[in-house]
mmCIF file of C-alpha atoms in Angstrom:
data_model
loop_
_atom_site.group_PDB
_atom_site.id
_atom_site.type_symbol
_atom_site.label_atom_id
_atom_site.label_comp_id
_atom_site.label_asym_id
_atom_site.label_seq_id
_atom_site.Cartn_x
_atom_site.Cartn_y
_atom_site.Cartn_z
ATOM 1 C CA UNK P 10 40.666 -184.056 3.619
ATOM 2 C CA UNK P 11 40.265 -186.327 6.644
ATOM 3 C CA UNK P 12 38.813 -189.069 4.411
ATOM 4 C CA UNK P 13 41.885 -188.784 2.180
ATOM 5 C CA UNK P 14 44.147 -189.335 5.190
ATOM 6 C CA UNK P 15 42.219 -192.472 6.156
ATOM 7 C CA UNK P 16 42.439 -193.880 2.612
ATOM 8 C CA UNK P 17 46.193 -193.231 2.402
ATOM 9 C CA UNK P 18 46.773 -194.792 5.832
ATOM 10 C CA UNK P 19 44.710 -197.853 4.917
ATOM 11 C CA UNK P 20 46.483 -198.199 1.571
ATOM 12 C CA UNK P 21 49.817 -198.149 3.389
ATOM 13 C CA UNK P 22 48.780 -200.956 5.714
ATOM 14 C CA UNK P 23 47.735 -203.080 2.734
ATOM 15 C CA UNK P 24 51.305 -203.282 1.417
ATOM 16 C CA UNK P 25 51.294 -207.050 2.058
ATOM 17 C CA UNK P 26 48.782 -207.425 -0.797
ATOM 18 C CA UNK P 27 50.896 -207.556 -3.945
ATOM 19 C CA UNK P 28 48.053 -207.577 -6.452
ATOM 20 C CA UNK P 29 46.785 -204.031 -7.187
ATOM 21 C CA UNK P 30 43.201 -205.261 -7.456
ATOM 22 C CA UNK P 31 43.267 -206.909 -4.029
ATOM 23 C CA UNK P 32 44.887 -203.854 -2.491
ATOM 24 C CA UNK P 33 42.233 -201.541 -3.927
ATOM 25 C CA UNK P 34 39.429 -203.850 -2.739
ATOM 26 C CA UNK P 35 40.920 -203.911 0.754
ATOM 27 C CA UNK P 36 41.215 -200.117 0.802
ATOM 28 C CA UNK P 37 37.665 -199.556 -0.436
ATOM 29 C CA UNK P 38 36.147 -202.027 2.019
ATOM 30 C CA UNK P 39 38.092 -200.848 5.073
ATOM 31 C CA UNK P 40 38.481 -197.105 4.582
ATOM 32 C CA UNK P 41 35.208 -196.685 2.688
ATOM 33 C CA UNK P 42 33.216 -198.276 5.480
ATOM 34 C CA UNK P 43 34.927 -196.199 8.177
ATOM 35 C CA UNK P 44 34.635 -192.863 6.362
ATOM 36 C CA UNK P 45 31.022 -193.542 5.359
ATOM 37 C CA UNK P 46 29.883 -193.504 8.979
ATOM 38 C CA UNK P 47 31.581 -190.180 9.759
ATOM 39 C CA UNK P 48 30.440 -188.558 6.505
ATOM 40 C CA UNK P 49 26.875 -189.814 6.946
ATOM 41 C CA UNK P 50 26.552 -188.398 10.456
ATOM 42 C CA UNK P 51 28.018 -185.064 9.332
ATOM 43 C CA UNK P 52 25.706 -184.857 6.314
ATOM 44 C CA UNK P 53 22.701 -185.812 8.453
ATOM 45 C CA UNK P 54 23.534 -183.068 10.967
ATOM 46 C CA UNK P 55 23.654 -180.477 8.199
ATOM 47 C CA UNK P 56 20.516 -181.890 6.546
ATOM 48 C CA UNK P 57 18.584 -181.312 9.774
ATOM 49 C CA UNK P 58 18.875 -177.574 9.069
ATOM 50 C CA UNK P 59 16.701 -177.961 5.965
ATOM 51 C CA UNK P 60 13.652 -178.068 8.266
ATOM 52 C CA UNK P 61 14.379 -174.512 9.397
ATOM 53 C CA UNK P 62 11.982 -171.736 8.368
ATOM 54 C CA UNK P 63 14.912 -169.330 7.971
ATOM 55 C CA UNK P 64 15.911 -169.367 4.265
ATOM 56 C CA UNK P 65 19.617 -168.769 4.923
ATOM 57 C CA UNK P 66 19.839 -171.657 7.400
ATOM 58 C CA UNK P 67 17.781 -173.929 5.115
ATOM 59 C CA UNK P 68 19.995 -173.255 2.092
ATOM 60 C CA UNK P 69 23.172 -173.634 4.126
ATOM 61 C CA UNK P 70 22.089 -177.012 5.517
ATOM 62 C CA UNK P 71 21.074 -178.346 2.103
ATOM 63 C CA UNK P 72 24.283 -177.122 0.458
ATOM 64 C CA UNK P 73 26.578 -178.584 3.116
ATOM 65 C CA UNK P 74 24.753 -181.935 3.214
ATOM 66 C CA UNK P 75 25.175 -182.324 -0.558
ATOM 67 C CA UNK P 76 28.812 -181.189 -0.421
ATOM 68 C CA UNK P 77 29.757 -183.688 2.313
ATOM 69 C CA UNK P 78 27.976 -186.562 0.529
ATOM 70 C CA UNK P 79 29.559 -185.802 -2.840
ATOM 71 C CA UNK P 80 32.984 -185.381 -1.238
ATOM 72 C CA UNK P 81 32.799 -188.843 0.344
ATOM 73 C CA UNK P 82 31.637 -190.369 -2.944
ATOM 74 C CA UNK P 83 34.436 -188.776 -4.974
ATOM 75 C CA UNK P 84 37.119 -189.726 -2.428
ATOM 76 C CA UNK P 85 35.893 -193.339 -2.325
ATOM 77 C CA UNK P 86 35.959 -193.601 -6.112
ATOM 78 C CA UNK P 87 39.126 -191.670 -6.956
ATOM 79 C CA UNK P 88 41.554 -192.216 -4.059
ATOM 80 C CA UNK P 89 42.106 -196.017 -4.386
ATOM 81 C CA UNK P 90 42.656 -195.668 -8.134
ATOM 82 C CA UNK P 91 44.979 -192.678 -7.685
ATOM 83 C CA UNK P 92 46.993 -194.486 -5.007
ATOM 84 C CA UNK P 93 47.253 -197.567 -7.227
ATOM 85 C CA UNK P 94 48.509 -195.475 -10.160
ATOM 86 C CA UNK P 95 50.985 -193.733 -7.866
ATOM 87 C CA UNK P 96 52.338 -197.056 -6.571
ATOM 88 C CA UNK P 97 52.750 -198.587 -10.038
ATOM 89 C CA UNK P 98 54.058 -195.650 -12.073
ATOM 90 C CA UNK P 99 55.384 -192.923 -9.746
ATOM 91 C CA UNK P 100 56.769 -194.570 -6.622
ATOM 92 C CA UNK P 101 59.310 -196.842 -8.426
ATOM 93 C CA UNK P 102 60.986 -193.779 -9.976
ATOM 94 C CA UNK P 103 60.447 -191.394 -7.082
ATOM 95 C CA UNK P 104 63.803 -192.099 -5.433
ATOM 96 C CA UNK P 105 65.716 -191.341 -8.634
ATOM 97 C CA UNK P 106 63.677 -188.185 -9.228
ATOM 98 C CA UNK P 107 64.314 -186.961 -5.705
ATOM 99 C CA UNK P 108 68.045 -187.560 -6.106
ATOM 100 C CA UNK P 109 68.018 -185.482 -9.281
ATOM 101 C CA UNK P 110 66.124 -182.691 -7.540
ATOM 102 C CA UNK P 111 68.542 -182.763 -4.610
ATOM 103 C CA UNK P 112 71.508 -182.541 -6.950
ATOM 104 C CA UNK P 113 70.011 -179.625 -8.860
ATOM 105 C CA UNK P 114 68.455 -177.640 -5.996
ATOM 106 C CA UNK P 115 70.374 -178.953 -3.008
ATOM 107 C CA UNK P 116 67.277 -180.180 -1.166
ATOM 108 C CA UNK P 117 67.304 -182.587 1.751
ATOM 109 C CA UNK P 118 66.116 -186.168 1.496
ATOM 110 C CA UNK P 119 62.386 -186.778 1.416
ATOM 111 C CA UNK P 120 60.380 -189.952 1.786
ATOM 112 C CA UNK P 121 57.566 -191.206 -0.366
ATOM 113 C CA UNK P 122 54.052 -190.085 0.621
ATOM 114 C CA UNK P 123 52.995 -193.743 0.631
ATOM 115 C CA UNK P 124 55.943 -195.154 2.552
ATOM 116 C CA UNK P 125 56.091 -195.892 6.269
ATOM 117 C CA UNK P 126 59.627 -194.595 6.707
ATOM 118 C CA UNK P 127 58.489 -191.338 8.289
ATOM 119 C CA UNK P 128 57.100 -190.800 11.761
ATOM 120 C CA UNK P 129 53.492 -190.642 10.639
ATOM 121 C CA UNK P 130 51.091 -192.532 12.875
ATOM 122 C CA UNK P 131 48.495 -194.651 11.122
ATOM 123 C CA UNK P 132 45.085 -192.998 11.380
ATOM 124 C CA UNK P 133 43.191 -196.261 10.926
ATOM 125 C CA UNK P 134 44.776 -199.382 12.403
ATOM 126 C CA UNK P 135 43.326 -202.687 11.275
ATOM 127 C CA UNK P 136 44.863 -205.861 12.641
ATOM 128 C CA UNK P 137 44.724 -208.366 9.807
ATOM 129 C CA UNK P 138 46.985 -211.183 8.709
ATOM 130 C CA UNK P 139 48.394 -211.093 5.147
ATOM 131 C CA UNK P 140 46.097 -212.720 2.653
ATOM 132 C CA UNK P 141 43.071 -212.653 4.921
ATOM 133 C CA UNK P 142 41.396 -209.512 3.640
ATOM 134 C CA UNK P 143 38.275 -211.377 2.557
ATOM 135 C CA UNK P 144 37.979 -213.910 5.352
ATOM 136 C CA UNK P 145 36.011 -211.822 7.814
ATOM 137 C CA UNK P 146 32.432 -212.599 8.652
ATOM 138 C CA UNK P 147 31.229 -209.057 8.051
ATOM 139 C CA UNK P 148 29.749 -209.022 4.558
ATOM 140 C CA UNK P 149 30.103 -205.833 2.580
ATOM 141 C CA UNK P 150 27.167 -204.083 0.961
ATOM 142 C CA UNK P 151 28.620 -204.598 -2.511
ATOM 143 C CA UNK P 152 30.651 -207.707 -3.222
ATOM 144 C CA UNK P 153 33.750 -206.805 -5.230
ATOM 145 C CA UNK P 154 34.822 -210.344 -5.997
ATOM 146 C CA UNK P 155 34.391 -211.806 -9.456
ATOM 147 C CA UNK P 156 31.868 -214.470 -8.543
ATOM 148 C CA UNK P 157 30.701 -214.805 -4.969
ATOM 149 C CA UNK P 158 27.498 -216.712 -4.209
ATOM 150 C CA UNK P 159 25.157 -214.836 -1.942
ATOM 151 C CA UNK P 160 24.355 -217.887 0.177
ATOM 152 C CA UNK P 161 26.502 -220.783 1.352
ATOM 153 C CA UNK P 162 25.092 -224.054 2.653
ATOM 154 C CA UNK P 163 25.481 -224.356 6.376
ATOM 155 C CA UNK P 164 26.488 -220.706 6.855
ATOM 156 C CA UNK P 165 24.505 -217.806 8.182
ATOM 157 C CA UNK P 166 23.161 -215.658 5.367
ATOM 158 C CA UNK P 167 23.631 -211.906 5.151
ATOM 159 C CA UNK P 168 20.026 -210.936 5.651
ATOM 160 C CA UNK P 169 17.217 -210.176 3.248
ATOM 161 C CA UNK P 170 17.864 -206.433 3.001
ATOM 162 C CA UNK P 171 21.631 -206.764 2.528
ATOM 163 C CA UNK P 172 21.202 -209.563 -0.012
ATOM 164 C CA UNK P 173 18.689 -207.677 -2.132
ATOM 165 C CA UNK P 174 20.732 -204.475 -1.904
ATOM 166 C CA UNK P 175 23.908 -206.280 -2.961
ATOM 167 C CA UNK P 176 22.103 -207.984 -5.837
ATOM 168 C CA UNK P 177 20.639 -204.680 -7.014
ATOM 169 C CA UNK P 178 23.966 -202.838 -6.828
ATOM 170 C CA UNK P 179 25.761 -205.615 -8.669
ATOM 171 C CA UNK P 180 23.275 -206.300 -11.484
ATOM 172 C CA UNK P 181 21.645 -202.874 -11.852
ATOM 173 C CA UNK P 182 24.608 -200.565 -11.196
ATOM 174 C CA UNK P 183 28.014 -202.261 -11.314
ATOM 175 C CA UNK P 184 27.617 -204.553 -14.321
ATOM 176 C CA UNK P 185 25.800 -202.014 -16.564
ATOM 177 C CA UNK P 186 28.387 -199.360 -15.658
ATOM 178 C CA UNK P 187 31.246 -201.674 -16.645
ATOM 179 C CA UNK P 188 29.491 -202.828 -19.819
ATOM 180 C CA UNK P 189 28.686 -199.283 -20.958
ATOM 181 C CA UNK P 190 31.735 -197.556 -19.469
ATOM 182 C CA UNK P 191 32.297 -195.447 -22.602
ATOM 183 C CA UNK P 192 28.751 -194.115 -22.379
ATOM 184 C CA UNK P 193 29.180 -193.369 -18.673
ATOM 185 C CA UNK P 194 32.428 -191.541 -19.411
ATOM 186 C CA UNK P 195 30.750 -189.535 -22.184
ATOM 187 C CA UNK P 196 27.867 -188.536 -19.900
ATOM 188 C CA UNK P 197 30.372 -187.545 -17.209
ATOM 189 C CA UNK P 198 32.238 -185.312 -19.670
ATOM 190 C CA UNK P 199 28.978 -183.686 -20.780
ATOM 191 C CA UNK P 200 27.979 -183.004 -17.184
ATOM 192 C CA UNK P 201 31.473 -181.643 -16.514
ATOM 193 C CA UNK P 202 31.263 -179.244 -19.475
ATOM 194 C CA UNK P 203 27.729 -178.207 -18.498
ATOM 195 C CA UNK P 204 28.841 -177.587 -14.907
ATOM 196 C CA UNK P 205 31.786 -175.497 -16.108
ATOM 197 C CA UNK P 206 29.381 -173.428 -18.228
ATOM 198 C CA UNK P 207 27.094 -172.887 -15.248
ATOM 199 C CA UNK P 208 30.078 -171.822 -13.131
ATOM 200 C CA UNK P 209 30.920 -169.180 -15.739
ATOM 201 C CA UNK P 210 27.421 -167.716 -15.288
ATOM 202 C CA UNK P 211 27.864 -167.155 -11.554
ATOM 203 C CA UNK P 212 27.765 -163.543 -10.455
ATOM 204 C CA UNK P 213 28.304 -161.885 -7.058
ATOM 205 C CA UNK P 214 25.198 -161.571 -4.913
ATOM 206 C CA UNK P 215 23.455 -158.230 -5.062
ATOM 207 C CA UNK P 216 22.010 -158.494 -1.552
ATOM 208 C CA UNK P 217 22.578 -160.379 1.665
ATOM 209 C CA UNK P 218 20.848 -163.760 2.134
ATOM 210 C CA UNK P 219 17.383 -163.625 3.659
ATOM 211 C CA UNK P 220 17.324 -164.480 7.332
ATOM 212 C CA UNK P 221 13.510 -164.576 7.449
ATOM 213 C CA UNK P 222 10.691 -165.029 4.972
ATOM 214 C CA UNK P 223 10.159 -162.007 2.678
ATOM 215 C CA UNK P 224 6.621 -161.405 3.980
ATOM 216 C CA UNK P 225 7.662 -161.026 7.631
ATOM 217 C CA UNK P 226 8.013 -157.663 9.387
ATOM 218 C CA UNK P 227 11.557 -158.410 10.507
ATOM 219 C CA UNK P 228 12.767 -159.115 6.976
ATOM 220 C CA UNK P 229 10.997 -155.983 5.683
ATOM 221 C CA UNK P 230 12.748 -153.920 8.372
ATOM 222 C CA UNK P 231 16.131 -155.442 7.523
ATOM 223 C CA UNK P 232 15.552 -154.796 3.802
ATOM 224 C CA UNK P 233 14.733 -151.144 4.516
ATOM 225 C CA UNK P 234 17.839 -150.814 6.665
ATOM 226 C CA UNK P 235 19.997 -152.377 3.953
ATOM 227 C CA UNK P 236 18.558 -150.188 1.180
ATOM 228 C CA UNK P 237 18.806 -146.935 3.120
ATOM 229 C CA UNK P 238 22.356 -147.559 4.385
ATOM 230 C CA UNK P 239 23.955 -148.362 1.041
ATOM 231 C CA UNK P 240 25.530 -146.008 -1.473
ATOM 232 C CA UNK P 241 22.630 -146.182 -3.881
ATOM 233 C CA UNK P 242 19.804 -145.201 -1.552
ATOM 234 C CA UNK P 243 16.490 -146.608 -2.724
ATOM 235 C CA UNK P 244 13.235 -147.424 -1.034
ATOM 236 C CA UNK P 245 10.718 -148.966 -3.429
ATOM 237 C CA UNK P 246 8.331 -149.672 -0.525
ATOM 238 C CA UNK P 247 8.320 -146.107 0.749
ATOM 239 C CA UNK P 248 5.651 -143.536 -0.250
#
Protein backbone atom coordinates (compact mmCIF):
# COMPACT_ATOMS: atom_id res chain seq x y z
CA UNK A 1 0.00 0.00 0.00
CA UNK A 2 2.78 2.47 0.80
CA UNK A 3 4.37 1.81 -2.61
CA UNK A 4 1.03 2.60 -4.25
CA UNK A 5 0.93 5.96 -2.46
CA UNK A 6 4.43 6.81 -3.70
CA UNK A 7 3.53 5.90 -7.31
CA UNK A 8 0.34 7.99 -7.22
CA UNK A 9 2.19 10.96 -5.70
CA UNK A 10 4.96 10.72 -8.30
CA UNK A 11 2.44 10.40 -11.13
CA UNK A 12 0.73 13.56 -9.90
CA UNK A 13 3.97 15.53 -9.94
CA UNK A 14 4.62 14.43 -13.53
CA UNK A 15 1.56 16.29 -14.83
CA UNK A 16 3.85 18.61 -16.82
CA UNK A 17 4.70 15.65 -19.09
CA UNK A 18 1.90 15.55 -21.65
CA UNK A 19 2.94 12.36 -23.41
CA UNK A 20 1.67 9.24 -21.56
CA UNK A 21 4.84 7.33 -22.40
CA UNK A 22 7.11 9.99 -20.91
CA UNK A 23 4.93 10.25 -17.82
CA UNK A 24 5.04 6.50 -17.25
CA UNK A 25 8.83 6.43 -17.73
CA UNK A 26 9.23 9.25 -15.22
CA UNK A 27 7.01 7.46 -12.71
CA UNK A 28 8.79 4.12 -13.09
CA UNK A 29 12.26 5.65 -12.80
CA UNK A 30 11.48 7.90 -9.82
CA UNK A 31 8.99 5.93 -7.75
CA UNK A 32 10.37 2.53 -8.73
CA UNK A 33 13.85 3.44 -7.58
CA UNK A 34 12.62 4.87 -4.27
CA UNK A 35 10.29 1.98 -3.43
CA UNK A 36 12.88 -0.62 -4.45
CA UNK A 37 15.21 0.43 -1.65
CA UNK A 38 12.52 0.21 1.04
CA UNK A 39 11.12 -3.08 -0.28
CA UNK A 40 14.59 -4.60 -0.60
CA UNK A 41 15.54 -3.79 2.99
CA UNK A 42 12.21 -5.13 4.26
CA UNK A 43 12.53 -8.35 2.24
CA UNK A 44 16.14 -8.79 3.37
CA UNK A 45 15.12 -8.40 7.03
CA UNK A 46 12.48 -11.10 6.64
CA UNK A 47 14.85 -13.32 4.63
CA UNK A 48 17.31 -13.29 7.53
CA UNK A 49 14.80 -15.44 9.44
CA UNK A 50 15.30 -18.29 6.96
CA UNK A 51 18.56 -19.13 8.77
CA UNK A 52 16.60 -19.94 11.93
CA UNK A 53 16.44 -23.56 13.10
CA UNK A 54 12.84 -23.06 14.24
CA UNK A 55 10.57 -24.25 11.38
CA UNK A 56 7.81 -21.72 12.08
CA UNK A 57 10.23 -18.77 12.03
CA UNK A 58 11.99 -20.13 8.92
CA UNK A 59 8.74 -20.52 6.98
CA UNK A 60 7.47 -17.13 8.10
CA UNK A 61 10.65 -15.36 6.98
CA UNK A 62 10.68 -17.08 3.59
CA UNK A 63 6.98 -16.39 3.00
CA UNK A 64 7.19 -12.71 3.92
CA UNK A 65 10.37 -12.12 1.88
CA UNK A 66 8.68 -13.55 -1.23
CA UNK A 67 5.47 -11.61 -0.56
CA UNK A 68 7.26 -8.26 -0.20
CA UNK A 69 9.35 -8.85 -3.34
CA UNK A 70 6.37 -9.89 -5.45
CA UNK A 71 4.31 -6.98 -4.14
CA UNK A 72 6.96 -4.46 -5.22
CA UNK A 73 7.25 -6.11 -8.64
CA UNK A 74 3.49 -6.09 -9.25
CA UNK A 75 3.10 -2.47 -8.10
CA UNK A 76 5.97 -1.34 -10.34
CA UNK A 77 4.48 -3.08 -13.36
CA UNK A 78 0.77 -2.39 -12.88
CA UNK A 79 0.49 1.02 -11.18
CA UNK A 80 1.98 3.25 -13.95
CA UNK A 81 -0.18 1.53 -16.57
CA UNK A 82 -3.29 1.75 -14.38
CA UNK A 83 -2.68 5.43 -13.66
CA UNK A 84 -2.15 6.11 -17.37
CA UNK A 85 -5.42 4.36 -18.26
CA UNK A 86 -7.21 6.28 -15.51
CA UNK A 87 -5.88 9.62 -16.79
CA UNK A 88 -6.82 8.95 -20.42
CA UNK A 89 -10.20 7.24 -20.09
CA UNK A 90 -11.66 7.88 -16.61
CA UNK A 91 -10.48 11.28 -15.41
CA UNK A 92 -11.89 13.29 -18.39
CA UNK A 93 -15.40 12.02 -17.62
CA UNK A 94 -15.07 11.86 -13.85
CA UNK A 95 -16.46 15.35 -13.25
CA UNK A 96 -19.61 14.61 -15.25
CA UNK A 97 -20.05 11.25 -13.52
CA UNK A 98 -19.70 12.83 -10.10
CA UNK A 99 -22.28 15.47 -10.98
CA UNK A 100 -24.71 12.74 -12.00
CA UNK A 101 -24.08 10.86 -8.76
CA UNK A 102 -24.59 14.03 -6.72
CA UNK A 103 -27.86 14.73 -8.48
CA UNK A 104 -29.13 11.20 -7.93
CA UNK A 105 -27.85 10.54 -4.39
CA UNK A 106 -27.30 14.06 -3.10
CA UNK A 107 -23.60 13.55 -2.37
CA UNK A 108 -21.11 16.33 -1.76
CA UNK A 109 -18.43 17.30 -4.25
CA UNK A 110 -15.40 15.05 -4.53
CA UNK A 111 -12.07 15.56 -6.24
CA UNK A 112 -10.24 13.22 -8.54
CA UNK A 113 -7.85 10.75 -6.88
CA UNK A 114 -5.11 11.98 -9.23
CA UNK A 115 -5.71 15.70 -8.86
CA UNK A 116 -3.87 18.09 -6.56
CA UNK A 117 -6.97 20.02 -5.55
CA UNK A 118 -7.22 18.32 -2.17
CA UNK A 119 -5.03 18.86 0.87
CA UNK A 120 -2.94 15.76 0.31
CA UNK A 121 0.77 16.27 0.87
CA UNK A 122 3.07 14.75 -1.72
CA UNK A 123 4.80 11.69 -0.27
CA UNK A 124 7.74 11.91 -2.66
CA UNK A 125 8.87 15.39 -3.68
CA UNK A 126 11.23 15.58 -6.63
CA UNK A 127 12.37 19.00 -7.77
CA UNK A 128 12.63 18.80 -11.54
CA UNK A 129 12.01 21.26 -14.33
CA UNK A 130 9.44 20.36 -17.02
CA UNK A 131 10.95 18.40 -19.85
CA UNK A 132 14.08 17.46 -17.95
CA UNK A 133 13.09 14.01 -16.76
CA UNK A 134 15.93 12.33 -18.65
CA UNK A 135 18.67 14.90 -18.20
CA UNK A 136 20.03 13.71 -14.87
CA UNK A 137 23.42 12.12 -14.58
CA UNK A 138 22.16 9.12 -12.64
CA UNK A 139 21.76 6.32 -15.17
CA UNK A 140 18.96 3.86 -14.58
CA UNK A 141 19.50 0.12 -14.50
CA UNK A 142 17.25 -0.39 -17.52
CA UNK A 143 17.13 2.27 -20.20
CA UNK A 144 13.53 2.88 -21.27
CA UNK A 145 14.32 5.09 -24.23
CA UNK A 146 13.96 3.81 -27.76
CA UNK A 147 17.62 3.98 -28.70
CA UNK A 148 20.16 5.18 -26.18
CA UNK A 149 23.84 4.41 -26.70
CA UNK A 150 25.51 2.98 -23.65
CA UNK A 151 28.62 5.14 -24.02
CA UNK A 152 29.09 8.72 -25.15
CA UNK A 153 32.41 10.17 -26.25
CA UNK A 154 33.85 12.48 -23.67
CA UNK A 155 31.36 11.47 -20.96
CA UNK A 156 31.82 9.27 -17.96
CA UNK A 157 30.48 5.78 -18.60
CA UNK A 158 28.04 4.00 -16.32
CA UNK A 159 30.37 1.30 -15.12
CA UNK A 160 31.02 -2.23 -16.29
CA UNK A 161 28.44 -3.90 -14.04
CA UNK A 162 25.65 -1.42 -14.81
CA UNK A 163 26.40 -1.51 -18.53
CA UNK A 164 26.34 -5.30 -18.76
CA UNK A 165 23.23 -5.49 -16.59
CA UNK A 166 21.42 -2.92 -18.73
CA UNK A 167 22.45 -4.70 -21.92
CA UNK A 168 21.26 -8.05 -20.56
CA UNK A 169 17.91 -6.68 -19.37
CA UNK A 170 17.31 -4.92 -22.67
CA UNK A 171 18.32 -7.68 -25.12
CA UNK A 172 17.53 -10.79 -23.06
CA UNK A 173 14.39 -9.67 -21.19
CA UNK A 174 12.75 -6.52 -22.57
CA UNK A 175 13.01 -7.10 -26.32
CA UNK A 176 12.04 -10.82 -26.24
CA UNK A 177 9.11 -10.02 -23.94
CA UNK A 178 7.83 -7.35 -26.35
CA UNK A 179 8.41 -9.55 -29.41
CA UNK A 180 6.62 -12.55 -27.89
CA UNK A 181 4.09 -10.64 -25.79
CA UNK A 182 1.23 -12.98 -26.78
CA UNK A 183 3.22 -15.97 -25.57
CA UNK A 184 4.06 -14.19 -22.31
CA UNK A 185 0.39 -13.33 -21.82
CA UNK A 186 -0.62 -16.95 -22.51
CA UNK A 187 1.92 -18.27 -19.99
CA UNK A 188 0.68 -15.73 -17.44
CA UNK A 189 -2.92 -16.90 -17.91
CA UNK A 190 -1.86 -20.54 -17.52
CA UNK A 191 0.02 -19.75 -14.31
CA UNK A 192 -2.99 -17.76 -13.09
CA UNK A 193 -5.36 -20.68 -13.73
CA UNK A 194 -2.92 -23.13 -12.14
CA UNK A 195 -2.56 -20.88 -9.08
CA UNK A 196 -6.34 -20.60 -8.76
CA UNK A 197 -6.57 -24.41 -8.87
CA UNK A 198 -3.94 -24.73 -6.16
CA UNK A 199 -5.81 -22.19 -4.02
CA UNK A 200 -8.93 -24.35 -4.28
CA UNK A 201 -6.96 -27.27 -2.81
CA UNK A 202 -6.02 -25.37 0.35
CA UNK A 203 -7.42 -26.79 3.55
CA UNK A 204 -7.27 -25.57 7.17
CA UNK A 205 -4.26 -26.75 9.14
CA UNK A 206 -4.84 -29.78 11.31
CA UNK A 207 -2.16 -28.84 13.85
CA UNK A 208 -0.22 -25.82 15.00
CA UNK A 209 3.05 -24.96 13.22
CA UNK A 210 6.16 -26.60 14.62
CA UNK A 211 8.20 -24.32 16.83
CA UNK A 212 11.10 -26.79 17.04
CA UNK A 213 12.37 -29.73 15.02
CA UNK A 214 10.18 -32.86 15.31
CA UNK A 215 13.00 -34.91 16.86
CA UNK A 216 13.57 -32.55 19.80
CA UNK A 217 12.25 -33.20 23.32
CA UNK A 218 10.52 -29.83 23.49
CA UNK A 219 8.53 -30.43 20.31
CA UNK A 220 7.61 -33.96 21.49
CA UNK A 221 6.35 -32.49 24.78
CA UNK A 222 4.32 -29.82 22.97
CA UNK A 223 2.84 -32.45 20.63
CA UNK A 224 1.79 -34.58 23.61
CA UNK A 225 0.23 -31.56 25.29
CA UNK A 226 -1.65 -30.65 22.11
CA UNK A 227 -2.93 -34.19 21.54
CA UNK A 228 -4.04 -34.76 25.12
CA UNK A 229 -5.78 -31.38 25.49
CA UNK A 230 -7.92 -31.57 22.37
CA UNK A 231 -11.39 -33.03 21.95
CA UNK A 232 -10.18 -36.13 20.17
CA UNK A 233 -7.65 -37.38 22.70
CA UNK A 234 -4.96 -39.48 21.06
CA UNK A 235 -1.43 -40.40 21.96
CA UNK A 236 0.23 -42.50 19.27
CA UNK A 237 3.58 -42.27 21.10
CA UNK A 238 2.22 -43.52 24.41
CA UNK A 239 2.38 -47.20 25.48
